[in-house]
mmCIF file of C-alpha atoms and ligand atoms in Angstrom:
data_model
loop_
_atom_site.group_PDB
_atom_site.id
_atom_site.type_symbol
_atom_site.label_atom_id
_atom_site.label_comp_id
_atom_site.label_asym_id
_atom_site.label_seq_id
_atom_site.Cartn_x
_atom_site.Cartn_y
_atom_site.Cartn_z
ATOM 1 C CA UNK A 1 -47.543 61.683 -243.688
ATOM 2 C CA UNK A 2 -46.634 61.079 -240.011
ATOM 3 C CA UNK A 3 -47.237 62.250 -236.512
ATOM 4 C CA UNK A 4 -43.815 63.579 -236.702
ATOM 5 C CA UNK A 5 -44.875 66.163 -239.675
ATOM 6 C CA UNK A 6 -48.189 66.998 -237.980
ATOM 7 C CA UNK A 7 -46.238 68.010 -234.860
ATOM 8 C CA UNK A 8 -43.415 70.306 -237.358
ATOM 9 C CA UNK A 9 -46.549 71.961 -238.450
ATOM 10 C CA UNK A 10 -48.197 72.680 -235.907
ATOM 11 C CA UNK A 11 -44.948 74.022 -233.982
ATOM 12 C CA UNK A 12 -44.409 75.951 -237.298
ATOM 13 C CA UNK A 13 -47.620 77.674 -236.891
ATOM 14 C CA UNK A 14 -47.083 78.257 -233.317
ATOM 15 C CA UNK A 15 -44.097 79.831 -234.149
ATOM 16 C CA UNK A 16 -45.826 82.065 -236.875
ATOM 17 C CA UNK A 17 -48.732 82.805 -235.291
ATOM 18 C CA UNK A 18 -49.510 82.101 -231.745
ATOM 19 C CA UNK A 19 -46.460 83.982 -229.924
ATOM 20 C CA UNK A 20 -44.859 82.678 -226.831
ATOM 21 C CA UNK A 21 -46.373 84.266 -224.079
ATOM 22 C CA UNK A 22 -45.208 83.411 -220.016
ATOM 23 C CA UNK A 23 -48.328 83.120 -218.671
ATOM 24 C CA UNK A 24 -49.677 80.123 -220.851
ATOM 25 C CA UNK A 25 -45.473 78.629 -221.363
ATOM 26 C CA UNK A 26 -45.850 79.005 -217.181
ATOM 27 C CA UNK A 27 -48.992 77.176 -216.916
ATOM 28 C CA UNK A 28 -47.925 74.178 -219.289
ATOM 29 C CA UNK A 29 -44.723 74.051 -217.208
ATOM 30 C CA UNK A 30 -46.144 73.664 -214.219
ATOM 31 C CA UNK A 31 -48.611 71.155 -215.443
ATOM 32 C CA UNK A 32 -46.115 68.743 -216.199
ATOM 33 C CA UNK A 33 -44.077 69.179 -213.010
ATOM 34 C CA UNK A 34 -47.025 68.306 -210.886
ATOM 35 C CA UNK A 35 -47.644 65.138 -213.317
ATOM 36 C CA UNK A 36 -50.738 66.324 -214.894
ATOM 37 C CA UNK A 37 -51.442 64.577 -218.132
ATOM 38 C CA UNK A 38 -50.616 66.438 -221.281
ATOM 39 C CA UNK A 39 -53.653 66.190 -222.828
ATOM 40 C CA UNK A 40 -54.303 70.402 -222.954
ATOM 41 C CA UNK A 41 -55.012 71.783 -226.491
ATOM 42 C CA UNK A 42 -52.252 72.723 -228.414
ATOM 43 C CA UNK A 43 -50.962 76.594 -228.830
ATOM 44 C CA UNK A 44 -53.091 76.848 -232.062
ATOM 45 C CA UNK A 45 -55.981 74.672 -230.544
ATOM 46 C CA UNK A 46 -55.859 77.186 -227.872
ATOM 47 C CA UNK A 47 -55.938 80.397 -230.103
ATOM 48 C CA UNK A 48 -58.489 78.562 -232.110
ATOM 49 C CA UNK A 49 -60.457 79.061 -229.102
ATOM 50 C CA UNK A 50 -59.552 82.059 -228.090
ATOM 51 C CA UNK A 51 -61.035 83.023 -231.579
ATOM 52 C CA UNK A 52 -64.014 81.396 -231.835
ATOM 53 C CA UNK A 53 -65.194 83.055 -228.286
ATOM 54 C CA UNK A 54 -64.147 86.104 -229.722
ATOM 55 C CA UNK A 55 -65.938 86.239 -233.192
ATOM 56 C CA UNK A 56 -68.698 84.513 -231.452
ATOM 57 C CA UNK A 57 -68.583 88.154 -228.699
ATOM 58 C CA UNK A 58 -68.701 85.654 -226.078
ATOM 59 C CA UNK A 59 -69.602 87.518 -222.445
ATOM 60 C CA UNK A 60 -70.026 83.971 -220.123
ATOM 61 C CA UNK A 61 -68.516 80.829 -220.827
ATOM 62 C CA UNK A 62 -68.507 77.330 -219.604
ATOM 63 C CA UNK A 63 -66.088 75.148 -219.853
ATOM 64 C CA UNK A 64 -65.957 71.167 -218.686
ATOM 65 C CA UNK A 65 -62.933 69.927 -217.777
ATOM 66 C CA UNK A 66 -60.603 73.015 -216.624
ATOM 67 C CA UNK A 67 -57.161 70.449 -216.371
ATOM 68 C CA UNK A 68 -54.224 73.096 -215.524
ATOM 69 C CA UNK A 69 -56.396 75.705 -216.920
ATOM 70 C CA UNK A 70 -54.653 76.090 -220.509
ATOM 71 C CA UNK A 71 -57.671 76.088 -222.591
ATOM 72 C CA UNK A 72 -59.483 78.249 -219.314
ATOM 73 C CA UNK A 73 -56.475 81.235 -219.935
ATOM 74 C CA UNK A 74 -56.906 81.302 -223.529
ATOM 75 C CA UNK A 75 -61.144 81.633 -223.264
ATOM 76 C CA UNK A 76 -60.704 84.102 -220.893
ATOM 77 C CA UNK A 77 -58.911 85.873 -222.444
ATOM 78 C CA UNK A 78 -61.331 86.273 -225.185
ATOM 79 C CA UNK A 79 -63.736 87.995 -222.893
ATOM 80 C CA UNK A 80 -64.716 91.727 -222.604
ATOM 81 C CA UNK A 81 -64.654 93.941 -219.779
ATOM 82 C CA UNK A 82 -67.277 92.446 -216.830
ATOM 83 C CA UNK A 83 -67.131 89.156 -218.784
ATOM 84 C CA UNK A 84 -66.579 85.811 -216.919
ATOM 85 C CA UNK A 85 -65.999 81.594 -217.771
ATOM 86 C CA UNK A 86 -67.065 79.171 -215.265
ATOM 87 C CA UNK A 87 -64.593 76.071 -215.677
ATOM 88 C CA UNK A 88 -65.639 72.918 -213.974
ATOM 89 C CA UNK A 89 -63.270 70.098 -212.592
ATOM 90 C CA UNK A 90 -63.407 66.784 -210.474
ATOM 91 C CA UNK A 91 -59.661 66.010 -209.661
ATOM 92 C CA UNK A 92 -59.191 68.458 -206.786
ATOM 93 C CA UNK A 93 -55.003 68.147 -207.903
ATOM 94 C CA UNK A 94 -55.778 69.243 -211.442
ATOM 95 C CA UNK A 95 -57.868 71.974 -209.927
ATOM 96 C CA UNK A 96 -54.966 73.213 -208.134
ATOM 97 C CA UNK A 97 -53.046 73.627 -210.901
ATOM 98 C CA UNK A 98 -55.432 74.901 -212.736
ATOM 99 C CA UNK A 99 -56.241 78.290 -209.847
ATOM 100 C CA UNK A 100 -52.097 78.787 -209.392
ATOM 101 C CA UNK A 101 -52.053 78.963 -213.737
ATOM 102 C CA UNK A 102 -54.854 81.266 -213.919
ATOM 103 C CA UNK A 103 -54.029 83.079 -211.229
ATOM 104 C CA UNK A 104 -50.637 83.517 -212.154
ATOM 105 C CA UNK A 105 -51.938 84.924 -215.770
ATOM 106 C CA UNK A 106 -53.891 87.488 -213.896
ATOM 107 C CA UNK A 107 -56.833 86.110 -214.765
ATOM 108 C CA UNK A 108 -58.393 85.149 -211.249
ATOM 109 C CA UNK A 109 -61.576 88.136 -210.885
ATOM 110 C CA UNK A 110 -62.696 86.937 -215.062
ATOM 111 C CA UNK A 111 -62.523 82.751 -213.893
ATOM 112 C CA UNK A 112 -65.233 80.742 -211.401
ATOM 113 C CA UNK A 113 -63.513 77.209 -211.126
ATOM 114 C CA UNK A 114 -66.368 74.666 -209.526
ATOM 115 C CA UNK A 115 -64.401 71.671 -208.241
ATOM 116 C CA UNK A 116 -66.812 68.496 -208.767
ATOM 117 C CA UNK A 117 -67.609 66.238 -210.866
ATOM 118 C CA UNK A 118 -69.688 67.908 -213.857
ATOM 119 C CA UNK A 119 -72.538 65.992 -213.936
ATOM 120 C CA UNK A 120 -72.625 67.082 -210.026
ATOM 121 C CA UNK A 121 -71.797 70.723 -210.917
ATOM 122 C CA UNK A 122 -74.092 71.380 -214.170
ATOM 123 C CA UNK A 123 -77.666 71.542 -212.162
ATOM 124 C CA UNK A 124 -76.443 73.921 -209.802
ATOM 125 C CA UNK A 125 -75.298 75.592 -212.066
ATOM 126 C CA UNK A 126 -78.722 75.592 -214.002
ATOM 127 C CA UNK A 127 -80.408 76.283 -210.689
ATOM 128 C CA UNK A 128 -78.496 79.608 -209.922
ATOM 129 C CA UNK A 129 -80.354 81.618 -212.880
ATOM 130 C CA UNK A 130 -77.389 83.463 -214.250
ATOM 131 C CA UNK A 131 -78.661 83.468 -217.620
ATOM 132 C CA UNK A 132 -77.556 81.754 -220.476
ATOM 133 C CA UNK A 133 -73.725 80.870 -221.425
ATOM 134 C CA UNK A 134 -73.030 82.089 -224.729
ATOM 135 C CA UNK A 135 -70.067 79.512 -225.728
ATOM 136 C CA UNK A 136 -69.267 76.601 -223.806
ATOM 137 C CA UNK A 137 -66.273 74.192 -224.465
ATOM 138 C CA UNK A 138 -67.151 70.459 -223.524
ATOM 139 C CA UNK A 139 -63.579 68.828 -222.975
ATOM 140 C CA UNK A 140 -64.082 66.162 -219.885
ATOM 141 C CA UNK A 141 -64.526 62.911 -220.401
ATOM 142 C CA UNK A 142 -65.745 61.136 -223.636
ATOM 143 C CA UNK A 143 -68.488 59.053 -222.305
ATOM 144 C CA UNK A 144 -70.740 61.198 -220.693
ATOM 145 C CA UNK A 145 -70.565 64.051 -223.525
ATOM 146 C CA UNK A 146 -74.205 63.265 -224.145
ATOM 147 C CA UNK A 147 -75.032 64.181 -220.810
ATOM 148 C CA UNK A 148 -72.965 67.243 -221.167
ATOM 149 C CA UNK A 149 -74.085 68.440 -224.201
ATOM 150 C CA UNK A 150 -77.905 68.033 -222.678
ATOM 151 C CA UNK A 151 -76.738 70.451 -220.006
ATOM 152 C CA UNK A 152 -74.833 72.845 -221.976
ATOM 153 C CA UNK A 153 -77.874 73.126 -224.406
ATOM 154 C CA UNK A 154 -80.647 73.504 -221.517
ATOM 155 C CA UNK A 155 -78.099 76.376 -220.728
ATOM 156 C CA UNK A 156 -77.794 78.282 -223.952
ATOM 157 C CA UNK A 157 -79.557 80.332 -226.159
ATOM 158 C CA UNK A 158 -80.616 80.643 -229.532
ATOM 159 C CA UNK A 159 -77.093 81.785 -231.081
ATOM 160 C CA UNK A 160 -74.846 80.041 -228.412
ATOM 161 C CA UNK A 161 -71.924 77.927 -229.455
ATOM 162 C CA UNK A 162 -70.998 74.767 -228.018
ATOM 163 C CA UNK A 163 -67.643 73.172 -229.036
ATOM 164 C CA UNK A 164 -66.918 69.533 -228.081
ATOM 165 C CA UNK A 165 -63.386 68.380 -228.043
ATOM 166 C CA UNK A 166 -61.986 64.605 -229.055
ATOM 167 C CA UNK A 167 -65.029 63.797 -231.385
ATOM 168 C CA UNK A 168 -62.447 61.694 -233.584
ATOM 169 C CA UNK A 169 -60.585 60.090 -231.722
ATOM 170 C CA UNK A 170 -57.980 58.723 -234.118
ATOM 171 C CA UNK A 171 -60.249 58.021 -236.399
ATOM 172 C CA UNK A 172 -62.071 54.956 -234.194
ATOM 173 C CA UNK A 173 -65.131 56.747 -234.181
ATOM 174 C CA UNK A 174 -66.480 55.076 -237.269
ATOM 175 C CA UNK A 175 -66.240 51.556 -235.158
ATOM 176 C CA UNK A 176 -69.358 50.934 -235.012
ATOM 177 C CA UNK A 177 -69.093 47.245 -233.628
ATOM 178 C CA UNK A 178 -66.453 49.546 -230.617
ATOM 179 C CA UNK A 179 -67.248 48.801 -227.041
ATOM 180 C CA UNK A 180 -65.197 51.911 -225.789
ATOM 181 C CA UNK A 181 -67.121 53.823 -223.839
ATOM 182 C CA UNK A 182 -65.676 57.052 -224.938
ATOM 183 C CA UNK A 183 -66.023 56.128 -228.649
ATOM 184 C CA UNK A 184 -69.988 54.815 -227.607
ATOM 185 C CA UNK A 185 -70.319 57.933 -225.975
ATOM 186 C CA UNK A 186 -68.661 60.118 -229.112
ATOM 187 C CA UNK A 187 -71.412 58.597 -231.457
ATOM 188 C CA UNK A 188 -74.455 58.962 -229.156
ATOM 189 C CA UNK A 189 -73.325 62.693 -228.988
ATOM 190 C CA UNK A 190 -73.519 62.580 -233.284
ATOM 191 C CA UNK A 191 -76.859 60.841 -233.509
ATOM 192 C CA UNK A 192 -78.258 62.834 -230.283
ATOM 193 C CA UNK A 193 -77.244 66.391 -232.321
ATOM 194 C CA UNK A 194 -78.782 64.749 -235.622
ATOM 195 C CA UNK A 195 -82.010 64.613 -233.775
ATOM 196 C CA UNK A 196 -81.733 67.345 -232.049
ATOM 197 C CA UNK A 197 -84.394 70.169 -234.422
ATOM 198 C CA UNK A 198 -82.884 73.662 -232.286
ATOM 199 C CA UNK A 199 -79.162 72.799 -233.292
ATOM 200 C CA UNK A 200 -76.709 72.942 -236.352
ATOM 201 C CA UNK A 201 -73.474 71.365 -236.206
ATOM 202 C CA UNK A 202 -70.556 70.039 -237.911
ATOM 203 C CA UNK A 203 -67.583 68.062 -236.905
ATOM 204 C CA UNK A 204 -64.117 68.893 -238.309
ATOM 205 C CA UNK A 205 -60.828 66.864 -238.158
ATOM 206 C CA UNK A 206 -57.531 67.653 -236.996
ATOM 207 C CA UNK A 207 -53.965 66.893 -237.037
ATOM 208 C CA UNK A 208 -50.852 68.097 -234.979
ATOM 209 C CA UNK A 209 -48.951 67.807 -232.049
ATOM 210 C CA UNK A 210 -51.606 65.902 -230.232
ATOM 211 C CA UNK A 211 -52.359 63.405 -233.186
ATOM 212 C CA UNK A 212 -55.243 62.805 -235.056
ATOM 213 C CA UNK A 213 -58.540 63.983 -233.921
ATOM 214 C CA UNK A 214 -61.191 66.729 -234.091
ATOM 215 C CA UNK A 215 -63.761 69.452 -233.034
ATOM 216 C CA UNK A 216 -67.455 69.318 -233.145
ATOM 217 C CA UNK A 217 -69.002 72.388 -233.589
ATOM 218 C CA UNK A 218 -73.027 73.479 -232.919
ATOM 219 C CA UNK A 219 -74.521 76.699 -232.864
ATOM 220 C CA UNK A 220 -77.944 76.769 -231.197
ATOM 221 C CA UNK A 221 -80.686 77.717 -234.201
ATOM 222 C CA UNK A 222 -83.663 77.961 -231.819
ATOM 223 C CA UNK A 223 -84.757 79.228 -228.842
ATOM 224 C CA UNK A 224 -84.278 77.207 -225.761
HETATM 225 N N1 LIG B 1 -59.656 71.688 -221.270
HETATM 226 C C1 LIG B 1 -58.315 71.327 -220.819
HETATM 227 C C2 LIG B 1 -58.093 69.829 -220.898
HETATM 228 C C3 LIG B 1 -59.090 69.011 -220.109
HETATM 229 S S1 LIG B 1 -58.566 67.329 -219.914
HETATM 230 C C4 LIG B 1 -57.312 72.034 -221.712
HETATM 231 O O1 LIG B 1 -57.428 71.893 -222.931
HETATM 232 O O2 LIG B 1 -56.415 72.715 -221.203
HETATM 233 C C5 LIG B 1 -59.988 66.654 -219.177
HETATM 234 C C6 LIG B 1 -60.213 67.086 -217.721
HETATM 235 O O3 LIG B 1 -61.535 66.689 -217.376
HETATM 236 C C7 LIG B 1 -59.275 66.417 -216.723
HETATM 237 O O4 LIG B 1 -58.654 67.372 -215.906
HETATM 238 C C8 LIG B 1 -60.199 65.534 -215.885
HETATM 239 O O5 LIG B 1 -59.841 65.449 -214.523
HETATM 240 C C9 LIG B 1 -61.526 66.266 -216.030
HETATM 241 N N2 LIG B 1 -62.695 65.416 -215.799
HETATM 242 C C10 LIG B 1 -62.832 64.093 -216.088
HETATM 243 N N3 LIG B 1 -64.038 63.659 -215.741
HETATM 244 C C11 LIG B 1 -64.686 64.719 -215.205
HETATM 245 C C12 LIG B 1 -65.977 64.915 -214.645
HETATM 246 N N4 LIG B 1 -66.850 63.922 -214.561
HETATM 247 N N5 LIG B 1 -66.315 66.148 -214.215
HETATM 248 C C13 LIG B 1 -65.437 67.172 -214.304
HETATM 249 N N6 LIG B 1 -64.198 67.042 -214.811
HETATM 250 C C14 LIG B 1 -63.827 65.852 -215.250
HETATM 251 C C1 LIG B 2 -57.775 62.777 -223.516
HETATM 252 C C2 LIG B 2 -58.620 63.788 -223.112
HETATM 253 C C3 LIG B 2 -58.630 64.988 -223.814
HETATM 254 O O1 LIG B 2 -59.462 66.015 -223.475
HETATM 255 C C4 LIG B 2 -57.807 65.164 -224.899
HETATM 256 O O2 LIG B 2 -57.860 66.347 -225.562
HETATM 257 C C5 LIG B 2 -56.969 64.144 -225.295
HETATM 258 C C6 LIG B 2 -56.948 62.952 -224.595
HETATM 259 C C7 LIG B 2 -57.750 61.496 -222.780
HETATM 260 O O3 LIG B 2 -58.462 61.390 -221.783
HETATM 261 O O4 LIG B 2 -57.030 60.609 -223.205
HETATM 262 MG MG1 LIG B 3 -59.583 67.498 -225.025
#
């Protein structure tokens, strides 16, 4: 089974299930004119989302690492009326991107897109006394989603979901000998939630148009 299969799938259920839509075809487009990297979630990663916020009744979310605002458009649009997602990003071009997508999908009085770096971004945001986010998507970089996830957590409540992108990695997150900080940082997330008493989580892996990888998944047990 090949990359090439995974991809047929996943365009298959894209297809099927997660209808075209100009906003979000828009917002990919214009991603990859102005050189972004391609590393959004896929169509079905997105509505996977989408979903999750939704079953979940999500009112605020956070998100870290907002990119051209793919993922952002599909959480937001999981909110209710007077709901909002605060997206946080550090490369001031992505962040431009990311404001013409989402503004472009209508979206602009639902988003609050901090440009900084998120380790920069997350006290403030703890400071300000907004009350707790009730999903947040951690998709930034690898090696400081420790860090992250200790910020996301502090920021939740019992019943919040956090969701952690790239946990697999191709599978090299069971090198345990690996010197990659993303993969170091992956598995000091795993043994950081293991220890962790207010949390339950699981980690799933995926396959598709992006390769071989996967979600973690916590729901906050306790209060925090
Ligand atoms: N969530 C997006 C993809 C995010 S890609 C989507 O699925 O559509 C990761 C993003 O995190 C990149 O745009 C990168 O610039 C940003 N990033 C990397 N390090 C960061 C940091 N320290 N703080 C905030 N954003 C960061
Ligand atoms: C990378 C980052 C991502 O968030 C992702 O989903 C895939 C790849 C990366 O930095 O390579
Ligand atoms: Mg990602």
């Amino acid at each position: 089974m090949t990359e090439a299969l995974w991809t047929a799938v996943d365009n298959y259920i894209h297809d099927a299930l997660v209808p075209s839509d100009t906003a979000l075809d828009a917002a990919i487009e214009a991603s990859n004119a102005a050189g972004l990297p391609p590393i959004q979630v896929t169509p079905s990663q997105g509505k996977f989302l989408h979903l999750l916020a939704k079953i979940q009744g999500a009112r605020r979310i956070l998100e870290i690492g907002t990119l051209g605002g793919y993922s952002t458009i599909w959480l937001a649009r999981a909110l209710p009326e007077g709901g909002r997602i605060v997206t946080i990003e550090a490369d001031p071009r992505h962040a431009d991107i990311a404001r013409k997508n989402i503004s472009r999908a209508g979206l602009d009085p639902l988003v609050d897109l901090r440009l900084g770096r998120a380790l920069d971004v997350l006290p403030e945001l703890a400071s300000e006394g907004n009350g707790a986010f009730d999903f947040t998507f951690i998709d930034a970089d690898k090696q400081h989603i420790p860090e992250y996830f200790e910020f996301a957590l502090k920021l939740s409540r019992r019943g919040s979901v956090i969701l952690v992108d790239n946990v697999v990695r191709d599978g090299r997150i069971v090198d345990t000998k690996s010197r990659d900080p993303d993969i170091m940082g992956i598995r000091r997330f795993n043994e950081i939630l293991a220890a962790e008493p207010r949390v339950s989580a699981t980690a799933i892996q995926t396959v598709g148009a992006k390769g071989y990888d996967g979600f973690a998944i916590v729901l906050v047990t306790e209060d925090i």
